[in-house]
């Protein structure tokens, strides 16, 4: 996503290309001060995030403290450079999971940016005898989309929608943030053990009992014991699932062999000949 500021402007993008080697000339038609990096996946990594921060600092030259609002992806934060952020008056704030569609200004405007970019691609095709977009023309079209979408008034309206600036605590109902709590709820109350059955050995929702004596004798708190036991249970379930997958794969292979034999009558493996001695004619 792009970087937009509450000061009603934007920062030229850090563009990530899916390449191993640097290609010169890709930014010839890009917005002034745009930068590019290359990765195997074209996704943000921690090392690239540090370069983005350096680009961010160079673009705004923060004299006063700056709040940088990010998505909650781990690849967006490199904890090894916390002191670097602090020394440059930058404070990072990661939004809660599943709330960026409400609280992240850059994400609210991203659909409009994509629409403007797609129109630019169509216009390039019409004006240049069906010319396709390449890595060399991509940055030009993206830059024109930036200029069209991120006007001073549109950026103001985006921040006004999220109520981050001007700040309004009551603008968004707390019910809208409930999806962010799904990974934070733990049931750590002791549960009576139930006998295991063959029908439930592959169930991922099997109840997990925590003996009270274990909680009392352990130095860990109940939630830590719960997480440790849950981890052990999940490891066992993964092994059982892997065994079941191997069994199903073997069964699938046998069925494919039988199908090929039916398609080619008179030819079969020794295994099928012994399994169905009267089904085939040799």
CSV table of C-alpha atoms in Angstrom, one decimal:
chain,number,residue,atom,x,y,z
A,1,UNK,CA,0.0,0.0,0.0
A,2,UNK,CA,1.1,3.6,-0.5
A,3,UNK,CA,2.2,6.0,2.3
A,4,UNK,CA,-0.1,9.0,2.8
A,5,UNK,CA,0.3,11.7,5.5
A,6,UNK,CA,-2.3,13.5,7.6
A,7,UNK,CA,-0.6,16.6,6.3
A,8,UNK,CA,-2.5,16.0,3.0
A,9,UNK,CA,0.3,14.7,0.9
A,10,UNK,CA,2.0,11.3,0.1
A,11,UNK,CA,5.4,9.8,-0.1
A,12,UNK,CA,6.7,8.4,-3.4
A,13,UNK,CA,6.5,4.6,-3.3
A,14,UNK,CA,9.1,1.9,-2.5
A,15,UNK,CA,8.4,-0.4,-5.5
A,16,UNK,CA,9.3,-4.0,-5.0
A,17,UNK,CA,10.0,-6.1,-8.2
A,18,UNK,CA,10.1,-9.9,-8.3
A,19,UNK,CA,13.6,-10.3,-9.5
A,20,UNK,CA,17.0,-11.5,-8.3
A,21,UNK,CA,19.1,-9.0,-10.1
A,22,UNK,CA,18.8,-5.3,-10.4
A,23,UNK,CA,17.5,-3.9,-13.7
A,24,UNK,CA,18.5,-0.4,-14.6
A,25,UNK,CA,16.0,2.1,-16.0
A,26,UNK,CA,12.9,0.9,-14.3
A,27,UNK,CA,12.3,4.2,-12.5
A,28,UNK,CA,12.9,6.5,-15.5
A,29,UNK,CA,9.2,7.4,-15.8
A,30,UNK,CA,8.3,7.0,-12.1
A,31,UNK,CA,7.4,9.8,-9.6
A,32,UNK,CA,10.4,11.8,-8.4
A,33,UNK,CA,12.1,10.3,-5.4
A,34,UNK,CA,10.6,6.8,-5.9
A,35,UNK,CA,12.9,3.9,-5.0
A,36,UNK,CA,12.9,0.3,-6.0
A,37,UNK,CA,14.1,-3.0,-4.5
A,38,UNK,CA,14.2,-6.6,-5.7
A,39,UNK,CA,13.2,-9.8,-4.0
A,40,UNK,CA,12.4,-13.4,-5.0
A,41,UNK,CA,8.8,-13.1,-3.9
A,42,UNK,CA,7.9,-9.4,-4.5
A,43,UNK,CA,6.7,-9.2,-0.9
A,44,UNK,CA,7.9,-7.1,2.0
A,45,UNK,CA,10.7,-8.5,4.1
A,46,UNK,CA,12.3,-7.2,7.3
A,47,UNK,CA,15.4,-6.1,5.4
A,48,UNK,CA,13.3,-4.2,2.9
A,49,UNK,CA,11.2,-2.6,5.7
A,50,UNK,CA,14.4,-1.1,7.1
A,51,UNK,CA,15.1,0.4,3.6
A,52,UNK,CA,11.5,1.7,3.5
A,53,UNK,CA,12.0,3.4,6.9
A,54,UNK,CA,15.2,5.1,5.6
A,55,UNK,CA,13.2,6.2,2.5
A,56,UNK,CA,10.4,7.4,4.8
A,57,UNK,CA,12.9,9.5,6.9
A,58,UNK,CA,14.5,10.9,3.8
A,59,UNK,CA,11.1,12.0,2.4
A,60,UNK,CA,9.7,13.8,5.4
A,61,UNK,CA,12.9,14.7,7.5
A,62,UNK,CA,11.0,14.4,10.8
A,63,UNK,CA,11.9,17.3,13.2
A,64,UNK,CA,9.0,16.4,15.5
A,65,UNK,CA,7.8,13.0,16.5
A,66,UNK,CA,6.0,11.0,13.8
A,67,UNK,CA,3.5,8.2,14.3
A,68,UNK,CA,3.7,5.6,11.5
A,69,UNK,CA,0.6,3.4,11.4
A,70,UNK,CA,1.2,-0.1,10.0
A,71,UNK,CA,-0.6,-3.3,9.3
A,72,UNK,CA,0.0,-6.0,11.8
A,73,UNK,CA,2.2,-8.1,9.5
A,74,UNK,CA,5.4,-9.3,11.2
A,75,UNK,CA,7.4,-8.6,8.0
A,76,UNK,CA,6.6,-4.9,8.5
A,77,UNK,CA,8.6,-4.6,11.8
A,78,UNK,CA,12.2,-5.2,12.4
A,79,UNK,CA,12.8,-5.1,16.1
A,80,UNK,CA,16.6,-5.0,15.7
A,81,UNK,CA,16.2,-1.3,14.6
A,82,UNK,CA,14.0,-0.1,17.4
A,83,UNK,CA,16.7,2.3,18.6
A,84,UNK,CA,17.1,3.6,15.1
A,85,UNK,CA,13.4,4.5,14.9
A,86,UNK,CA,13.5,6.1,18.3
A,87,UNK,CA,16.5,8.2,17.5
A,88,UNK,CA,14.7,9.5,14.4
A,89,UNK,CA,11.5,10.4,16.3
A,90,UNK,CA,9.5,7.7,14.6
A,91,UNK,CA,7.0,5.7,16.7
A,92,UNK,CA,5.5,2.6,15.1
A,93,UNK,CA,1.9,1.5,15.7
A,94,UNK,CA,0.7,-1.8,14.4
A,95,UNK,CA,-3.1,-2.0,13.9
A,96,UNK,CA,-5.0,-4.9,15.3
A,97,UNK,CA,-5.6,-7.8,13.0
A,98,UNK,CA,-8.8,-7.7,10.9
A,99,UNK,CA,-9.3,-4.0,11.5
A,100,UNK,CA,-7.2,-2.4,8.7
A,101,UNK,CA,-10.3,-2.2,6.4
A,102,UNK,CA,-11.6,0.3,9.0
A,103,UNK,CA,-8.6,2.0,10.5
A,104,UNK,CA,-5.9,2.0,7.8
A,105,UNK,CA,-6.1,5.1,5.7
A,106,UNK,CA,-3.8,3.7,3.0
A,107,UNK,CA,-6.0,0.6,2.6
A,108,UNK,CA,-9.3,2.6,2.3
A,109,UNK,CA,-8.0,4.3,-0.8
A,110,UNK,CA,-6.2,1.3,-2.3
A,111,UNK,CA,-9.2,0.2,-4.4
A,112,UNK,CA,-9.4,3.6,-6.0
A,113,UNK,CA,-5.7,3.5,-6.8
A,114,UNK,CA,-6.1,0.1,-8.4
A,115,UNK,CA,-9.0,1.4,-10.5
A,116,UNK,CA,-7.1,4.4,-11.7
A,117,UNK,CA,-4.1,2.2,-12.5
A,118,UNK,CA,-6.3,-0.2,-14.6
A,119,UNK,CA,-7.7,2.7,-16.5
A,120,UNK,CA,-4.2,3.9,-17.2
A,121,UNK,CA,-3.3,0.5,-18.6
A,122,UNK,CA,-6.3,0.6,-20.9
A,123,UNK,CA,-5.4,4.0,-22.1
A,124,UNK,CA,-1.8,3.0,-22.8
A,125,UNK,CA,-3.2,0.1,-24.9
A,126,UNK,CA,-5.5,2.4,-26.9
A,127,UNK,CA,-2.9,5.1,-27.5
A,128,UNK,CA,0.0,2.9,-28.5
A,129,UNK,CA,-1.5,0.3,-30.9
A,130,UNK,CA,-2.3,-2.3,-28.2
A,131,UNK,CA,1.0,-2.0,-26.4
A,132,UNK,CA,1.2,-4.1,-23.2
A,133,UNK,CA,2.4,-2.8,-19.8
A,134,UNK,CA,5.9,-3.8,-19.0
A,135,UNK,CA,8.2,-3.2,-16.1
A,136,UNK,CA,9.4,-0.1,-17.8
A,137,UNK,CA,6.0,1.5,-18.3
A,138,UNK,CA,4.5,0.2,-15.0
A,139,UNK,CA,6.0,2.9,-12.9
A,140,UNK,CA,4.8,5.7,-15.2
A,141,UNK,CA,1.2,4.5,-15.1
A,142,UNK,CA,1.4,4.0,-11.3
A,143,UNK,CA,2.7,7.6,-10.9
A,144,UNK,CA,-0.2,9.0,-12.9
A,145,UNK,CA,-2.6,7.1,-10.8
A,146,UNK,CA,-1.0,8.5,-7.6
A,147,UNK,CA,-1.4,12.0,-8.9
A,148,UNK,CA,-5.1,11.4,-9.8
A,149,UNK,CA,-6.1,9.8,-6.5
A,150,UNK,CA,-4.0,11.3,-3.8
A,151,UNK,CA,-5.0,15.0,-4.0
A,152,UNK,CA,-4.9,17.1,-0.9
A,153,UNK,CA,-8.7,17.0,-0.4
A,154,UNK,CA,-9.0,13.3,-1.0
A,155,UNK,CA,-6.3,12.5,1.6
A,156,UNK,CA,-8.0,14.8,4.0
A,157,UNK,CA,-11.3,12.9,3.5
A,158,UNK,CA,-9.6,9.5,3.9
A,159,UNK,CA,-8.2,10.4,7.3
A,160,UNK,CA,-11.6,12.0,8.2
A,161,UNK,CA,-13.3,8.6,7.5
A,162,UNK,CA,-11.0,6.7,9.8
A,163,UNK,CA,-11.2,9.5,12.4
A,164,UNK,CA,-7.5,9.1,13.1
A,165,UNK,CA,-7.0,12.8,12.2
A,166,UNK,CA,-8.8,14.8,13.4
A,167,UNK,CA,-9.0,12.2,16.2
A,168,UNK,CA,-12.4,11.1,17.3
A,169,UNK,CA,-12.5,8.1,19.7
A,170,UNK,CA,-16.2,7.5,19.4
A,171,UNK,CA,-16.4,7.6,15.6
A,172,UNK,CA,-16.1,3.8,15.1
A,173,UNK,CA,-18.1,1.4,17.2
A,174,UNK,CA,-16.1,-1.1,19.3
A,175,UNK,CA,-18.2,-3.9,17.8
A,176,UNK,CA,-16.3,-3.3,14.5
A,177,UNK,CA,-13.1,-4.4,16.3
A,178,UNK,CA,-14.4,-7.7,17.6
A,179,UNK,CA,-12.8,-9.8,14.8
A,180,UNK,CA,-9.4,-8.7,16.2
A,181,UNK,CA,-10.2,-10.6,19.4
A,182,UNK,CA,-10.6,-14.0,17.9
A,183,UNK,CA,-7.0,-15.0,18.4
A,184,UNK,CA,-6.8,-13.5,21.9
A,185,UNK,CA,-9.5,-15.6,23.7
A,186,UNK,CA,-8.3,-18.6,25.7
A,187,UNK,CA,-10.3,-21.0,27.8
A,188,UNK,CA,-7.9,-22.0,30.6
A,189,UNK,CA,-10.4,-23.4,33.1
A,190,UNK,CA,-9.6,-27.0,34.1
A,191,UNK,CA,-11.6,-29.6,32.2
A,192,UNK,CA,-12.4,-33.1,33.3
A,193,UNK,CA,-10.6,-35.7,31.2
A,194,UNK,CA,-12.7,-37.6,28.7
A,195,UNK,CA,-11.8,-41.1,27.4
A,196,UNK,CA,-10.4,-41.1,23.9
A,197,UNK,CA,-12.2,-43.0,21.2
A,198,UNK,CA,-11.3,-44.1,17.8
A,199,UNK,CA,-13.8,-41.8,16.2
A,200,UNK,CA,-12.3,-38.7,17.9
A,201,UNK,CA,-8.6,-39.4,17.4
A,202,UNK,CA,-8.5,-37.1,14.4
A,203,UNK,CA,-10.7,-34.3,15.9
A,204,UNK,CA,-9.0,-31.0,16.1
A,205,UNK,CA,-11.5,-29.7,18.6
A,206,UNK,CA,-11.0,-32.4,21.3
A,207,UNK,CA,-11.2,-31.0,24.8
A,208,UNK,CA,-7.9,-30.5,26.6
A,209,UNK,CA,-7.8,-31.2,30.4
A,210,UNK,CA,-5.3,-29.5,32.7
A,211,UNK,CA,-4.7,-31.3,36.0
A,212,UNK,CA,-5.0,-29.0,39.0
A,213,UNK,CA,-2.0,-30.6,40.7
A,214,UNK,CA,0.1,-29.7,37.6
A,215,UNK,CA,-1.0,-26.1,37.8
A,216,UNK,CA,-0.2,-25.9,41.5
A,217,UNK,CA,3.2,-27.5,41.3
A,218,UNK,CA,4.4,-25.6,38.2
A,219,UNK,CA,5.9,-22.2,38.2
A,220,UNK,CA,4.1,-21.3,35.0
A,221,UNK,CA,0.7,-19.6,35.1
A,222,UNK,CA,-2.4,-21.5,33.9
A,223,UNK,CA,-2.4,-19.9,30.5
A,224,UNK,CA,1.2,-21.0,29.9
A,225,UNK,CA,0.4,-24.6,30.9
A,226,UNK,CA,-2.6,-24.5,28.6
A,227,UNK,CA,-0.6,-23.3,25.7
A,228,UNK,CA,2.2,-25.9,26.3
A,229,UNK,CA,-0.3,-28.8,26.6
A,230,UNK,CA,-2.2,-27.6,23.6
A,231,UNK,CA,1.0,-27.5,21.6
A,232,UNK,CA,1.8,-31.1,22.5
A,233,UNK,CA,-1.8,-32.1,21.6
A,234,UNK,CA,-1.5,-30.4,18.2
A,235,UNK,CA,1.8,-32.1,17.5
A,236,UNK,CA,0.2,-35.5,18.1
A,237,UNK,CA,-2.8,-34.6,15.9
A,238,UNK,CA,-0.5,-33.5,13.1
A,239,UNK,CA,1.3,-36.9,13.2
A,240,UNK,CA,-2.0,-38.7,13.1
A,241,UNK,CA,-3.2,-36.6,10.2
A,242,UNK,CA,0.1,-37.4,8.4
A,243,UNK,CA,-0.4,-41.1,8.9
A,244,UNK,CA,-3.9,-40.8,7.6
A,245,UNK,CA,-2.8,-38.8,4.6
A,246,UNK,CA,-0.2,-41.5,3.7
A,247,UNK,CA,-2.9,-44.2,3.9
A,248,UNK,CA,-5.2,-42.2,1.7
A,249,UNK,CA,-2.4,-41.6,-0.8
A,250,UNK,CA,-1.6,-45.3,-1.0
A,251,UNK,CA,-5.3,-46.1,-1.5
A,252,UNK,CA,-5.6,-43.5,-4.2
A,253,UNK,CA,-2.6,-45.0,-6.0
A,254,UNK,CA,-4.1,-48.4,-5.9
A,255,UNK,CA,-7.4,-47.1,-7.3
A,256,UNK,CA,-5.5,-45.3,-10.1
A,257,UNK,CA,-3.8,-48.6,-11.0
A,258,UNK,CA,-7.1,-50.4,-11.1
A,259,UNK,CA,-8.6,-47.7,-13.3
A,260,UNK,CA,-5.7,-47.9,-15.8
A,261,UNK,CA,-6.1,-51.7,-15.9
A,262,UNK,CA,-9.8,-51.3,-16.8
A,263,UNK,CA,-8.9,-48.9,-19.5
A,264,UNK,CA,-6.3,-51.3,-20.9
A,265,UNK,CA,-7.8,-54.8,-20.7
A,266,UNK,CA,-5.4,-57.7,-20.7
A,267,UNK,CA,-2.7,-55.7,-18.9
A,268,UNK,CA,-2.5,-55.4,-15.2
A,269,UNK,CA,0.0,-55.6,-12.3
A,270,UNK,CA,0.8,-58.8,-10.4
A,271,UNK,CA,-0.9,-57.2,-7.4
A,272,UNK,CA,-4.2,-56.8,-9.3
A,273,UNK,CA,-3.9,-60.2,-10.9
A,274,UNK,CA,-3.7,-61.9,-7.4
A,275,UNK,CA,-6.3,-59.6,-6.0
A,276,UNK,CA,-8.9,-60.2,-8.8
A,277,UNK,CA,-7.9,-63.6,-10.3
A,278,UNK,CA,-11.2,-64.0,-12.3
A,279,UNK,CA,-11.7,-60.3,-13.4
A,280,UNK,CA,-9.2,-60.3,-16.2
A,281,UNK,CA,-8.4,-62.4,-19.3
A,282,UNK,CA,-4.8,-63.1,-20.2
